[in-house]
Each structure stands twice: as C-alpha cells, then as structure tokens.
PDB file of C-alpha atoms in Angstrom:
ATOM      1  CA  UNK A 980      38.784  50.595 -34.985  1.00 64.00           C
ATOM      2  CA  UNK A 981      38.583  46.685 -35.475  1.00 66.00           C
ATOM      3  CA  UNK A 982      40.248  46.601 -32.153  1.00 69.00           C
ATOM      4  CA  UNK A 983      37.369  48.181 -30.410  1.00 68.00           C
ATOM      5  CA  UNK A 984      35.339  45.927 -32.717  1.00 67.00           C
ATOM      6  CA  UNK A 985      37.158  42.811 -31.167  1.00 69.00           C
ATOM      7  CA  UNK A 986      37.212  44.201 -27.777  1.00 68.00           C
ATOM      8  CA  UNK A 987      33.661  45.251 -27.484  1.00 67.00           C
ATOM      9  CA  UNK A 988      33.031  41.333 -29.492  1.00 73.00           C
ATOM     10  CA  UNK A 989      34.479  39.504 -26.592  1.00 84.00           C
ATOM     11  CA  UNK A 990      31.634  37.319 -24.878  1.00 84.00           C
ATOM     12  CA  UNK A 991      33.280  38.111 -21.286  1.00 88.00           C
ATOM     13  CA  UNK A 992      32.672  42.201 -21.758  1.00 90.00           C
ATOM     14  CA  UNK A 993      29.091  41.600 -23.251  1.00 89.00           C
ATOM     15  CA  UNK A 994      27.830  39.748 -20.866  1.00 91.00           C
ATOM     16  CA  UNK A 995      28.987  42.090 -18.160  1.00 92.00           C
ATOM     17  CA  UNK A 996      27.718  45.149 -20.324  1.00 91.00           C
ATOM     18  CA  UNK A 997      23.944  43.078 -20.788  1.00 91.00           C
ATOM     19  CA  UNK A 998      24.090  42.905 -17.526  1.00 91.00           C
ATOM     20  CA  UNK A 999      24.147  46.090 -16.705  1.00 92.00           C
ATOM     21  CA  UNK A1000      21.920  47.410 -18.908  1.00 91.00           C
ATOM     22  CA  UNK A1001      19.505  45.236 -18.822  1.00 93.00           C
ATOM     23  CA  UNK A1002      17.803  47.144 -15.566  1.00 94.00           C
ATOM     24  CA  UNK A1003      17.576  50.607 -16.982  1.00 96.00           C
ATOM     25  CA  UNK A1004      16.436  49.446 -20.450  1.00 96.00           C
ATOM     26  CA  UNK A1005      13.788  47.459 -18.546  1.00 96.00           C
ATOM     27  CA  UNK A1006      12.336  50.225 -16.414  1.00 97.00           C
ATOM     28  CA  UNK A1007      12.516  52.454 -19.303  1.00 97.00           C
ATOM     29  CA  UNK A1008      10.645  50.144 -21.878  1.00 97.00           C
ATOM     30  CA  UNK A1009       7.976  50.044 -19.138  1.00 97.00           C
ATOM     31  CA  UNK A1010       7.562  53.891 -18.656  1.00 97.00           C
ATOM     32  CA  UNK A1011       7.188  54.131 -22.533  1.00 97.00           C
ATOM     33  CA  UNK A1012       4.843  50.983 -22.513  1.00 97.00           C
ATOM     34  CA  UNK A1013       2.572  52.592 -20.302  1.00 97.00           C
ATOM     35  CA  UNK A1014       2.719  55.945 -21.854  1.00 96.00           C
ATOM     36  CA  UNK A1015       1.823  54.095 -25.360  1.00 96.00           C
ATOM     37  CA  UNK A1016      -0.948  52.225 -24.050  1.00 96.00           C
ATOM     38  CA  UNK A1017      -2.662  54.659 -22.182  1.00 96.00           C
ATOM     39  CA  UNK A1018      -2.042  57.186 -24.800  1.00 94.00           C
ATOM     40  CA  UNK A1019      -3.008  54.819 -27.971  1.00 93.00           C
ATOM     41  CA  UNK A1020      -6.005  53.671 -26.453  1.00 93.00           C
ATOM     42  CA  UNK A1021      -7.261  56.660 -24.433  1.00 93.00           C
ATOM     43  CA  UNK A1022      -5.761  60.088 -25.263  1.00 92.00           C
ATOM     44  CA  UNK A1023      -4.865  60.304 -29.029  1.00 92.00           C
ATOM     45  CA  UNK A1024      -8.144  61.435 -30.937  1.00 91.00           C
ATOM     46  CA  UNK A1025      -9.954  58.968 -33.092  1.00 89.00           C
ATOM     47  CA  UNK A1026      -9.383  59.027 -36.708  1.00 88.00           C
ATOM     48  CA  UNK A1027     -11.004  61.402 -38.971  1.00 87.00           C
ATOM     49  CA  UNK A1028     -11.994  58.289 -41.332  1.00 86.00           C
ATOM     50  CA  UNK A1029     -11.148  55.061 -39.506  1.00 88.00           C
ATOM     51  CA  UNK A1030     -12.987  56.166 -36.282  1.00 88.00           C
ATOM     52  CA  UNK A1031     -11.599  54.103 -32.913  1.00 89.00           C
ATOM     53  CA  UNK A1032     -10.189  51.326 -35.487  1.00 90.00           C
ATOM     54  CA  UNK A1033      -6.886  53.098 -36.190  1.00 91.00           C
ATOM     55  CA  UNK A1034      -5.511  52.540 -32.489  1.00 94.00           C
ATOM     56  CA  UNK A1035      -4.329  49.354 -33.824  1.00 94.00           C
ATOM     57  CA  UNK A1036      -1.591  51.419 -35.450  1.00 94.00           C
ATOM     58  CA  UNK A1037       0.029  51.741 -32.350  1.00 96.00           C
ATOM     59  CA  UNK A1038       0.983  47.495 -31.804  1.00 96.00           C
ATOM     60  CA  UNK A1039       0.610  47.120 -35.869  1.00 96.00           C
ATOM     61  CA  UNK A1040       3.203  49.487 -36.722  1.00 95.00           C
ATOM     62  CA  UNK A1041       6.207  49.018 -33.982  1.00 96.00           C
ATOM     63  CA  UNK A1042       5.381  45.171 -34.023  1.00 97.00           C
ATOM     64  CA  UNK A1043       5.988  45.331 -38.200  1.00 96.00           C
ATOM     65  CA  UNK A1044       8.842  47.771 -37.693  1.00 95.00           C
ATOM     66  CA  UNK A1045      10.761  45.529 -35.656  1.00 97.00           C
ATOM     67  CA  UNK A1046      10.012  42.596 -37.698  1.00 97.00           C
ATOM     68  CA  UNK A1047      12.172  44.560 -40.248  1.00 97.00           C
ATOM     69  CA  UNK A1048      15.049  45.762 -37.502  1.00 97.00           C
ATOM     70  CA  UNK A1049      15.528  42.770 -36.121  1.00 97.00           C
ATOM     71  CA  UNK A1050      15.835  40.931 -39.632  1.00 97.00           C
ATOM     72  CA  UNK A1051      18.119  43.525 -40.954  1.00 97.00           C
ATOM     73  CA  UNK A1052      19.864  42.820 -37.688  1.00 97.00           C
ATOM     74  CA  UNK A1053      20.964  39.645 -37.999  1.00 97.00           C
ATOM     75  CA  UNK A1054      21.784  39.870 -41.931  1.00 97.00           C
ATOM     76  CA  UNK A1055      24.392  42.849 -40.252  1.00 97.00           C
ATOM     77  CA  UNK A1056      25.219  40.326 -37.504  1.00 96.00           C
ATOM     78  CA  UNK A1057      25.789  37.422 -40.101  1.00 96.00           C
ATOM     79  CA  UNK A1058      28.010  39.981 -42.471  1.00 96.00           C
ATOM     80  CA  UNK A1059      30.229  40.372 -39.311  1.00 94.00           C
ATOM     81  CA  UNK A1060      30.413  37.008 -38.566  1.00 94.00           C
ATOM     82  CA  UNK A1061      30.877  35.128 -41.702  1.00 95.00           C
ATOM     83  CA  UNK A1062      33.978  38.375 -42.471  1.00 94.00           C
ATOM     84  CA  UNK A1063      35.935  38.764 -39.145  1.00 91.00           C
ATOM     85  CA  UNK A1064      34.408  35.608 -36.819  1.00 90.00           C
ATOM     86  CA  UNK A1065      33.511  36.922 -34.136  1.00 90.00           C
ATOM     87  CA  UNK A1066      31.600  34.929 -31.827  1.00 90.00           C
ATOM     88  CA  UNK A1067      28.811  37.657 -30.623  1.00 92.00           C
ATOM     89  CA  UNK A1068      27.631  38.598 -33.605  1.00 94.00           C
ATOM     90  CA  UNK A1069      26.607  35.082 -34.361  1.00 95.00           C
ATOM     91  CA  UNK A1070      25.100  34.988 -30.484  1.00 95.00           C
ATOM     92  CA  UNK A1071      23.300  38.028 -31.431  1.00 96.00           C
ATOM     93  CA  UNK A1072      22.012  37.303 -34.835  1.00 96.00           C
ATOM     94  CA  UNK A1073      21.264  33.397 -32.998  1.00 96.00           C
ATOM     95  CA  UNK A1074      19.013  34.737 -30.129  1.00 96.00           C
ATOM     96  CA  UNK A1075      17.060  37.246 -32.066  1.00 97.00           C
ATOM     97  CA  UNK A1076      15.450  35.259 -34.891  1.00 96.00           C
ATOM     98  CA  UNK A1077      12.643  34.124 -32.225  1.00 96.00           C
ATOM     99  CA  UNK A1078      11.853  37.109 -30.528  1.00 97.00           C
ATOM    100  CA  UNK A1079      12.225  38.727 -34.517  1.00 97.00           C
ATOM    101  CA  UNK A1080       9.657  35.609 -35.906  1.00 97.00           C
ATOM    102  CA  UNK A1081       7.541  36.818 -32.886  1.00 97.00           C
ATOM    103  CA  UNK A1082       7.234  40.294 -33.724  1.00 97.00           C
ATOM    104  CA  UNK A1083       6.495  38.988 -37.402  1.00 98.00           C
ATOM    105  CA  UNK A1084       3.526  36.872 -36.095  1.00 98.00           C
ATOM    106  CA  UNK A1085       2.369  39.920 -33.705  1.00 97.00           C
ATOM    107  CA  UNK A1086       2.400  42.252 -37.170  1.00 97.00           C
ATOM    108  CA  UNK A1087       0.303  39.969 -39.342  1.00 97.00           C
ATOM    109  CA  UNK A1088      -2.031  38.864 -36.659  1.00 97.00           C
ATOM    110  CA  UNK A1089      -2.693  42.795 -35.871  1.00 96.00           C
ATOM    111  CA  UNK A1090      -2.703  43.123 -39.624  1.00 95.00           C
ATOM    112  CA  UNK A1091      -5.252  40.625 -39.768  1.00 95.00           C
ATOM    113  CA  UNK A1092      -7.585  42.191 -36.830  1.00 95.00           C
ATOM    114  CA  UNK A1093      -7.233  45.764 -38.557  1.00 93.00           C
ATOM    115  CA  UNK A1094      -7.766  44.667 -42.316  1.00 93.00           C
ATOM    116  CA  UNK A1095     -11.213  42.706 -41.198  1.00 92.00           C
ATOM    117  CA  UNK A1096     -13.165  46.055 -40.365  1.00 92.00           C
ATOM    118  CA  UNK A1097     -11.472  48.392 -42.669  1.00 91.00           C
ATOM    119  CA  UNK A1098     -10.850  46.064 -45.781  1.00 90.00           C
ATOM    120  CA  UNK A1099     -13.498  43.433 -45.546  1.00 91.00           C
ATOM    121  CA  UNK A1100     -11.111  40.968 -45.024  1.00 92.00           C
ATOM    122  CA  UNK A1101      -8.696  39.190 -42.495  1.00 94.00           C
ATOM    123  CA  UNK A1102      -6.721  38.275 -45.438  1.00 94.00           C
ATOM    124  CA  UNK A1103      -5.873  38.990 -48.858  1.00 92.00           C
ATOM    125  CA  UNK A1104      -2.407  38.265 -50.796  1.00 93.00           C
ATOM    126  CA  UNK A1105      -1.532  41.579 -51.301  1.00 90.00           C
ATOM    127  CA  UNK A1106       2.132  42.673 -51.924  1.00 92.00           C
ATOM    128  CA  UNK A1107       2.972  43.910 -48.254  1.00 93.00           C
ATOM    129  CA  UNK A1108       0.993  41.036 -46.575  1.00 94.00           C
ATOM    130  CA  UNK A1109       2.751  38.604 -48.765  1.00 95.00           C
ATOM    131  CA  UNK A1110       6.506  39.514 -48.587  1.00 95.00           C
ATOM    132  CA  UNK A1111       5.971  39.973 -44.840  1.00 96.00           C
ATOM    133  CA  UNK A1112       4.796  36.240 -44.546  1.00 97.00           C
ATOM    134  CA  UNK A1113       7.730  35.359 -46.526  1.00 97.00           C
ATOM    135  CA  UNK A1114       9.754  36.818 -43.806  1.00 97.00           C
ATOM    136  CA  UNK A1115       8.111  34.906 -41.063  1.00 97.00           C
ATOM    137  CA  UNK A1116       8.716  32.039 -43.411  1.00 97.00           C
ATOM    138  CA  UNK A1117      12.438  33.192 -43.566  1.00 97.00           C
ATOM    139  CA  UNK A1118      12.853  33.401 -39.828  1.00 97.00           C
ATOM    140  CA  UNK A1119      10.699  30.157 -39.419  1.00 97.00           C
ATOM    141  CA  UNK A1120      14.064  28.623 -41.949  1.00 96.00           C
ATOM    142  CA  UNK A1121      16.192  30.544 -40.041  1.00 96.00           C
ATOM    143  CA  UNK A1122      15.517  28.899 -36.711  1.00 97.00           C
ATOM    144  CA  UNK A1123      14.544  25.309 -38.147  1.00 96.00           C
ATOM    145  CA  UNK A1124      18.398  25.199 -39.984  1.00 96.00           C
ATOM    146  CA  UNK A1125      20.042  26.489 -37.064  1.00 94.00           C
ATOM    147  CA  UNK A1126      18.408  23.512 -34.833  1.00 94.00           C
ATOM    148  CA  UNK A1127      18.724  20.792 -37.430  1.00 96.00           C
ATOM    149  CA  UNK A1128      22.608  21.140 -37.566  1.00 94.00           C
ATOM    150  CA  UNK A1129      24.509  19.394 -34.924  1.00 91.00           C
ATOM    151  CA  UNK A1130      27.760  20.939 -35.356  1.00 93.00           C
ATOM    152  CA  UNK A1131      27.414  24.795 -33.743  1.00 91.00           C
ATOM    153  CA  UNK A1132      30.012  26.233 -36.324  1.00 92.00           C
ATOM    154  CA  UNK A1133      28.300  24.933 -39.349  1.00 94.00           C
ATOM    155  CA  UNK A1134      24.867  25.447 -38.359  1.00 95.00           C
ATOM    156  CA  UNK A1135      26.135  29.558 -37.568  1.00 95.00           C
ATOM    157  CA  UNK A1136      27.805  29.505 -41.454  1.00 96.00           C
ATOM    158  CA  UNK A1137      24.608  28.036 -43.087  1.00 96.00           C
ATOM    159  CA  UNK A1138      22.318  29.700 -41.176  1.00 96.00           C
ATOM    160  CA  UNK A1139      24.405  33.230 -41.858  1.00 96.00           C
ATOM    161  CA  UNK A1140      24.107  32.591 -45.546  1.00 96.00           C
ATOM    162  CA  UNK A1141      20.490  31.714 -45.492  1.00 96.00           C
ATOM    163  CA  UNK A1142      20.070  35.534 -43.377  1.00 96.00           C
ATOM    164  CA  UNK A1143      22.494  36.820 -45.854  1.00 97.00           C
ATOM    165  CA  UNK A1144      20.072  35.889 -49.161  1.00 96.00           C
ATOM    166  CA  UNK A1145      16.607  36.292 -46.673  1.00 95.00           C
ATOM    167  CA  UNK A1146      17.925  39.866 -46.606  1.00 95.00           C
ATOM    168  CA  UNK A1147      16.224  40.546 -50.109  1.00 94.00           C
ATOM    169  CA  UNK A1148      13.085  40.286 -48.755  1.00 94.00           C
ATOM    170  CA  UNK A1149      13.369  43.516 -46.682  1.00 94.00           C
ATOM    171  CA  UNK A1150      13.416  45.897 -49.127  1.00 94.00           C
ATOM    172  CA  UNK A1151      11.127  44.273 -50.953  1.00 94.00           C
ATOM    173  CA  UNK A1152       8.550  44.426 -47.979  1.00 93.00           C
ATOM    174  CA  UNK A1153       9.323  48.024 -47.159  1.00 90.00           C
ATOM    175  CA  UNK A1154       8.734  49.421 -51.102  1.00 90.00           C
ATOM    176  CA  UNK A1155       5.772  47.165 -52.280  1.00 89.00           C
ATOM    177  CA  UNK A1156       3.308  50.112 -51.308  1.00 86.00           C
ATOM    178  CA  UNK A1157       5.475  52.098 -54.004  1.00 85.00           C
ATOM    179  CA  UNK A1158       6.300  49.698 -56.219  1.00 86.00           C
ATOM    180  CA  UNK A1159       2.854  47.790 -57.020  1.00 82.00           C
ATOM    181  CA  UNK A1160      -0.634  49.206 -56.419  1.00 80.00           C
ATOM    182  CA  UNK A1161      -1.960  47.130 -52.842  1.00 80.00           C
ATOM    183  CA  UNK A1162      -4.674  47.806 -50.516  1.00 80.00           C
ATOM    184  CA  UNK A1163      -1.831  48.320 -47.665  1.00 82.00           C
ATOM    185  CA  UNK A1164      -1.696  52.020 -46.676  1.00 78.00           C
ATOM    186  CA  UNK A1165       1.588  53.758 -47.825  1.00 74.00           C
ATOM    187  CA  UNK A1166       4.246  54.682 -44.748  1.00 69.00           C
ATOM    188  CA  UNK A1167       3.341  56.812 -41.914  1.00 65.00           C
ATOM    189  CA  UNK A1168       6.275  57.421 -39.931  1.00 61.00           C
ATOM    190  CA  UNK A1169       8.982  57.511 -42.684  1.00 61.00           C
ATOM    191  CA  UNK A1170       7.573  60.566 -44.100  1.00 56.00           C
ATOM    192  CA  UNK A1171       9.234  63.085 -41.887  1.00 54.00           C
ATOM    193  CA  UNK A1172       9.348  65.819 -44.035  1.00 57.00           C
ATOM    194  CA  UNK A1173       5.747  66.356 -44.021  1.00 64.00           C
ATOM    195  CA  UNK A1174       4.329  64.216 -41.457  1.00 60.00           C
ATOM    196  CA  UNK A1175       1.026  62.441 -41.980  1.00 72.00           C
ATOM    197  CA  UNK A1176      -0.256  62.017 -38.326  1.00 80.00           C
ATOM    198  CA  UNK A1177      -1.052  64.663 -35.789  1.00 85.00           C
ATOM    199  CA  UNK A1178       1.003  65.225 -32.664  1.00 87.00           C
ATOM    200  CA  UNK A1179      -1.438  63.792 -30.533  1.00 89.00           C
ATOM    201  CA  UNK A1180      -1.698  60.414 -32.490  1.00 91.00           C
ATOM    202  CA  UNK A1181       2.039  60.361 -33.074  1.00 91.00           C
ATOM    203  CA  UNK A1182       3.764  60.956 -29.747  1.00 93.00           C
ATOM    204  CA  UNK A1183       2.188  57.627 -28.270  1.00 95.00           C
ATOM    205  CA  UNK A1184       2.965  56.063 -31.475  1.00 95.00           C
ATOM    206  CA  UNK A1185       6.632  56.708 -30.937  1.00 95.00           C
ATOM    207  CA  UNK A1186       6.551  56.094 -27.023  1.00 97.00           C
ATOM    208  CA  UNK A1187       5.189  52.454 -28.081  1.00 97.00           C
ATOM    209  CA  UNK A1188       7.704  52.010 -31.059  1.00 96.00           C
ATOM    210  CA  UNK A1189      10.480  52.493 -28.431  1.00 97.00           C
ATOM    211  CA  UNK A1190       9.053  50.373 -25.535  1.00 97.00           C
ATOM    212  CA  UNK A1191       8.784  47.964 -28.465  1.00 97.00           C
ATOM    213  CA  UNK A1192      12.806  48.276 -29.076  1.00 98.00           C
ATOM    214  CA  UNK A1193      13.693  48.273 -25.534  1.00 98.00           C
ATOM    215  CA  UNK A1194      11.644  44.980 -24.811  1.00 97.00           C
ATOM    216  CA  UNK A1195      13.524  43.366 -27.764  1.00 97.00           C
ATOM    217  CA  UNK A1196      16.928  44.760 -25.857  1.00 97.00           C
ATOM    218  CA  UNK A1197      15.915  43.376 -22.759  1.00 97.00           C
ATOM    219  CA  UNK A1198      15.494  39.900 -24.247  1.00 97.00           C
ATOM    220  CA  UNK A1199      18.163  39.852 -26.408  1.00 96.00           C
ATOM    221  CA  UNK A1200      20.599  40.838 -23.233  1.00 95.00           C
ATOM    222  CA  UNK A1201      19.453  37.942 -21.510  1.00 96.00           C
ATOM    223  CA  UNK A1202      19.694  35.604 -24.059  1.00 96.00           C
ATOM    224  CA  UNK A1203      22.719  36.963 -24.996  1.00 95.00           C
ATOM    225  CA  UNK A1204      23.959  36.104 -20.871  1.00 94.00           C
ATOM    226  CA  UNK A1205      22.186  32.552 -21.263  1.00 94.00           C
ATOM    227  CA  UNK A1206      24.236  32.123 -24.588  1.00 94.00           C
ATOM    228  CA  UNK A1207      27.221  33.059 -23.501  1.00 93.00           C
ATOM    229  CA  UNK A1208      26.923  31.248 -20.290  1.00 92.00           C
ATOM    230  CA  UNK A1209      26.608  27.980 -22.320  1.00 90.00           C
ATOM    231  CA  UNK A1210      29.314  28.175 -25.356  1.00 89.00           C
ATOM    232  CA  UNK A1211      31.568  29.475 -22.440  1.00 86.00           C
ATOM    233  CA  UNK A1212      31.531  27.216 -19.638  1.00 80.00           C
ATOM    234  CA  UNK A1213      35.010  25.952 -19.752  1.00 81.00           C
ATOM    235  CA  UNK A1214      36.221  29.883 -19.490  1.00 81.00           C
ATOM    236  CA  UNK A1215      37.634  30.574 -16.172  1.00 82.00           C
ATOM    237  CA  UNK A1216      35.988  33.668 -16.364  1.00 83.00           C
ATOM    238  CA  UNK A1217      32.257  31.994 -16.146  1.00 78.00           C
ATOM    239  CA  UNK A1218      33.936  29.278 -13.652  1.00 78.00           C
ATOM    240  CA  UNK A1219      35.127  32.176 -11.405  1.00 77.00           C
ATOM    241  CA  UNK A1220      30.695  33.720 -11.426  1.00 76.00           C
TER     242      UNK A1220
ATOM    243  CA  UNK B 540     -14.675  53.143 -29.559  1.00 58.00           C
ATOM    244  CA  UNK B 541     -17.982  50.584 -29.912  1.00 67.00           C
ATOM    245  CA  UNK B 542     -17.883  49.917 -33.090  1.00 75.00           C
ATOM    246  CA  UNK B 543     -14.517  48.719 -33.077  1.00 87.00           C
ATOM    247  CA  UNK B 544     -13.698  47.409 -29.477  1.00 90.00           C
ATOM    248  CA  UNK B 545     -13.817  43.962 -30.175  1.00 93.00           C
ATOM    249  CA  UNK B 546     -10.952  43.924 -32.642  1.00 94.00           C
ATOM    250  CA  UNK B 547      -8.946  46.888 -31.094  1.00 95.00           C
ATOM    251  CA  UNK B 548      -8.985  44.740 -27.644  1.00 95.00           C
ATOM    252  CA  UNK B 549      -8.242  41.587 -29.658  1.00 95.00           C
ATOM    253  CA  UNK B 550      -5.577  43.095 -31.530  1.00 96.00           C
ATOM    254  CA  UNK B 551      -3.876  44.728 -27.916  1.00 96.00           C
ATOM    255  CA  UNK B 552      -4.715  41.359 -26.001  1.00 96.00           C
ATOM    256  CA  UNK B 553      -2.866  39.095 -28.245  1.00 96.00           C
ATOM    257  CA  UNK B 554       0.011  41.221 -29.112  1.00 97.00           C
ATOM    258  CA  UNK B 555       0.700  41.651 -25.385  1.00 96.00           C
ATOM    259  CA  UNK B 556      -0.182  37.767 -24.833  1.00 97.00           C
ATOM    260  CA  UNK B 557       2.291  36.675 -27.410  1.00 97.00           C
ATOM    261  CA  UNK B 558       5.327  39.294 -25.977  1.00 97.00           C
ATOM    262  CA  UNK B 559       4.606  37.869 -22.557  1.00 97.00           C
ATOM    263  CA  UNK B 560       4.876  34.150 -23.799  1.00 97.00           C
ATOM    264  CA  UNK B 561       8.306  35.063 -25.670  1.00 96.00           C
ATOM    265  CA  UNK B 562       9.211  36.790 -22.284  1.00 96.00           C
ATOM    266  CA  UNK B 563       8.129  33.797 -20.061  1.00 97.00           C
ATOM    267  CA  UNK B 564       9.944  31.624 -22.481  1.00 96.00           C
ATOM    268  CA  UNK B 565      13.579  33.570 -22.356  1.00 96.00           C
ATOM    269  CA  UNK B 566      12.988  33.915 -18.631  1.00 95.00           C
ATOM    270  CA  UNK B 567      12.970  30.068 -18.625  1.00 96.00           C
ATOM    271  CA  UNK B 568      15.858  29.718 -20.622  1.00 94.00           C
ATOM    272  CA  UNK B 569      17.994  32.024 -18.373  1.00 94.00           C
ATOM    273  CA  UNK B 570      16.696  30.225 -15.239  1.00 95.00           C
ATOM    274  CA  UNK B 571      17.416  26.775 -16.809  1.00 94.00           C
ATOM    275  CA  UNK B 572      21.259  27.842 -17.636  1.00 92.00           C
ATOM    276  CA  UNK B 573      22.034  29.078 -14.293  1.00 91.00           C
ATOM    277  CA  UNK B 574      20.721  26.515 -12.564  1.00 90.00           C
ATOM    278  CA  UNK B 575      22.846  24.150 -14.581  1.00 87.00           C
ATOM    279  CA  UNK B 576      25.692  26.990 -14.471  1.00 85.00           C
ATOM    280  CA  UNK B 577      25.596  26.359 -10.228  1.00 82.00           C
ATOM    281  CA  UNK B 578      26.108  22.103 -10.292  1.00 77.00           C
TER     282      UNK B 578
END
C-alpha cells in the first residue's frame, strides 16, 4: 500500500499523469459549466419565496463548498507530508491555497450580493459569515508564511502546521447553522435523505458544483507541472523534456 | 428575474471574473516556467 503511495508520490509520474488529464477534465468542466449556467439562470424555476434571487445558489454554494474541499485538502496533504515526506503532497497542498483563498473570496462576495436583497444587509457577523472569513484569513496566513520563508523545507513544515491547526475552523464553519442560531440558511445539499430542492433546481446545482471541482483540477494539474518543473530541474528526467 | 437582476448578474459576473483572473494568472505561471525550462 505505501508503495503505491510512494510510487503514485513521485513528481516524475504526476506530472505525466496531470498531463494527461488535464484535457479531459478541461472539456468536461466546460460541458458541466455550460449546463450550470444555462440551467441556473434560465431553466430551473424561480423560488417559491426568494423569487429570481435564489439563482445565486448555484456560484454561492459550489464556490463555499470548495472553499471547504480545498482547505480540508491541504490539512490531508500537510498530514502526509509532515508523516511520510513526500514531496507532492506538499506541491499539492502549496499550489492550492490560492485557487482555495479564491474560491473563499468568490463565496463571501456572492454571500454578500445574496444577503443584501434577502437579509437587508451585505454584511452582518453572523456565525457562518464569520468562521468563513476566518478561513480566508487562514489561507491569506497560509500563503503569506509560505512566501516569507526563504528556505523551501521550512517554509513547507511551518506552513503544514499552520494548515494542520487552520483545520479547526472547518468544522466549525460547516456546523455553526446547528450549533448557534444565525441568519445563514441551514444545508441544502447535505440533506440527502430528504432532499430540500426540487429536481429541476438541483440538477444544475450539481452540474455547476462539479464544473466547479474540475476547474480547481485543471489548475491544480498545471500548477502541479509548473511546480514540479521548478523543484526538479536538475532531474534528468525534466532535462531529457 | 427584474427584481433581482442586478445582483444575480453581479453575483455571476464577478464570480466568473475572479475564476478567469486565477486562470489567467496560473496560465502565466506555466508559460513563465517553460519558457525558462527551454534556456
């Protein structure tokens, strides 16, 4: 098993594997991209209650989801690393804080825009809104350690442990609407059992949530081949391209 | 969708704005190491 682990972990197979994916993951984030816009903005339904407002949901909700993915992401990433050293899982828990930060800044700005006409407010320091500023703030530490340490394998340790005790945060974002009484609407997709969205409104939802993935994929493959292409110049391998 | 179009536009605008500038950006990147990669 940890020999697949290693194997699969060497920077010469992943960026032959990014490579090759990168193509199909591309062409299919696009299909689902379209699908979710035309279908968000033009074929679901409008809300019973929130009229034409609620087609926010379908940027709000995959850009807030990721925020969380790629997060948890990099804690896994950091685990890996700071345990058994291997050198992707830093690369991949290095190149995804920005595009994760991004997605962060893309979920409270489309918070924002959707809390002014159905709130009152762009802005109020509610329990979700909060915690998920403190995990732009996180990844905004994240990136600003990794940059402000010269030497690459103690800025990957520090900035590992820093993911490591960020991780806290997470659950803490994803149970407030339990755990203390906010204006933030409780979870939409996670209640599978009896769903809370029609068909109609949902499909699109989940077409965007995936182009969302896919488009983090695709830039995490290339900077994962830019990455690579730098820490291993000297290989013969990367000589030899 | 009257009522609402200005933020539901803003809100699909800038989301799609802000992905394309973090694609533009990682595009750079990738250009900028294989051009260095090649000398």
């Amino acid at each position: 098993m940890l020999q697949y682990f290693y194997r699969f972990g060497s920077p010469q197979i992943a960026y032959k594997m990014a490579g090759t994916c990168l193509p199909w993951f591309g062409l299919m984030c696009l299909v689902l991209m379209i699908y979710g816009i035309v279908g968000g903005l033009f074929l679901a339904p409008p809300d019973a209650i929130q009229g034409d407002a609620f087609r926010m949901i379908y940027i709000h909700v995959p850009a807030a989801f990721l925020s969380l993915m790629i997060y948890s992401l990099i804690f896994v990433s950091s685990v890996i690393f700071l345990i058994w050293h291997i050198k992707l899982a830093d690369i991949i828990a290095k190149t995804s804080a920005s595009i994760g930060a991004t997605y962060t800044i893309i979920a409270l700005l489309t918070g924002a825009l959707w809390g002014k006409p159905m709130w009152g407010t762009w802005w109020i320091w509610d329990a979700r809104l909060t915690s998920e500023l403190i995990l732009l703030f996180l990844y905004m530490g994240y990136i600003g350690l990794r940059s402000a340490i010269r030497e690459p394998k103690r800025a990957a340790k520090a900035s590992a442990i820093v993911a490591i005790v960020g991780m806290v945060d997470i659950p803490i974002i994803h149970f407030s609407v339990e755990w203390w009484a906010t204006l933030h609407q409780g979870a939409t997709l996670a209640k599978f059992a009896k769903p809370s969205i029609a068909p109609e409104m949902l499909y699109p939802l989940l077409a965007m949530l995936g182009a969302f993935v896919l488009f983090y994929i695709v830039l995490l493959c290339v900077r994962i081949r830019s990455e690579i292409l730098k820490r291993e110049s000297r290989a013969t391998w990367v000589q030899a391209l | 969708m009257n009522d609402y179009a200005l933020y539901v536009w803003s809100c699909y605008i800038s989301a799609f704005l802000l992905l394309a500038i973090q694609g533009v950006l990682v595009y750079r990147e990738w250009k900028k190491t294989i051009k260095k990669h090649h000398e």
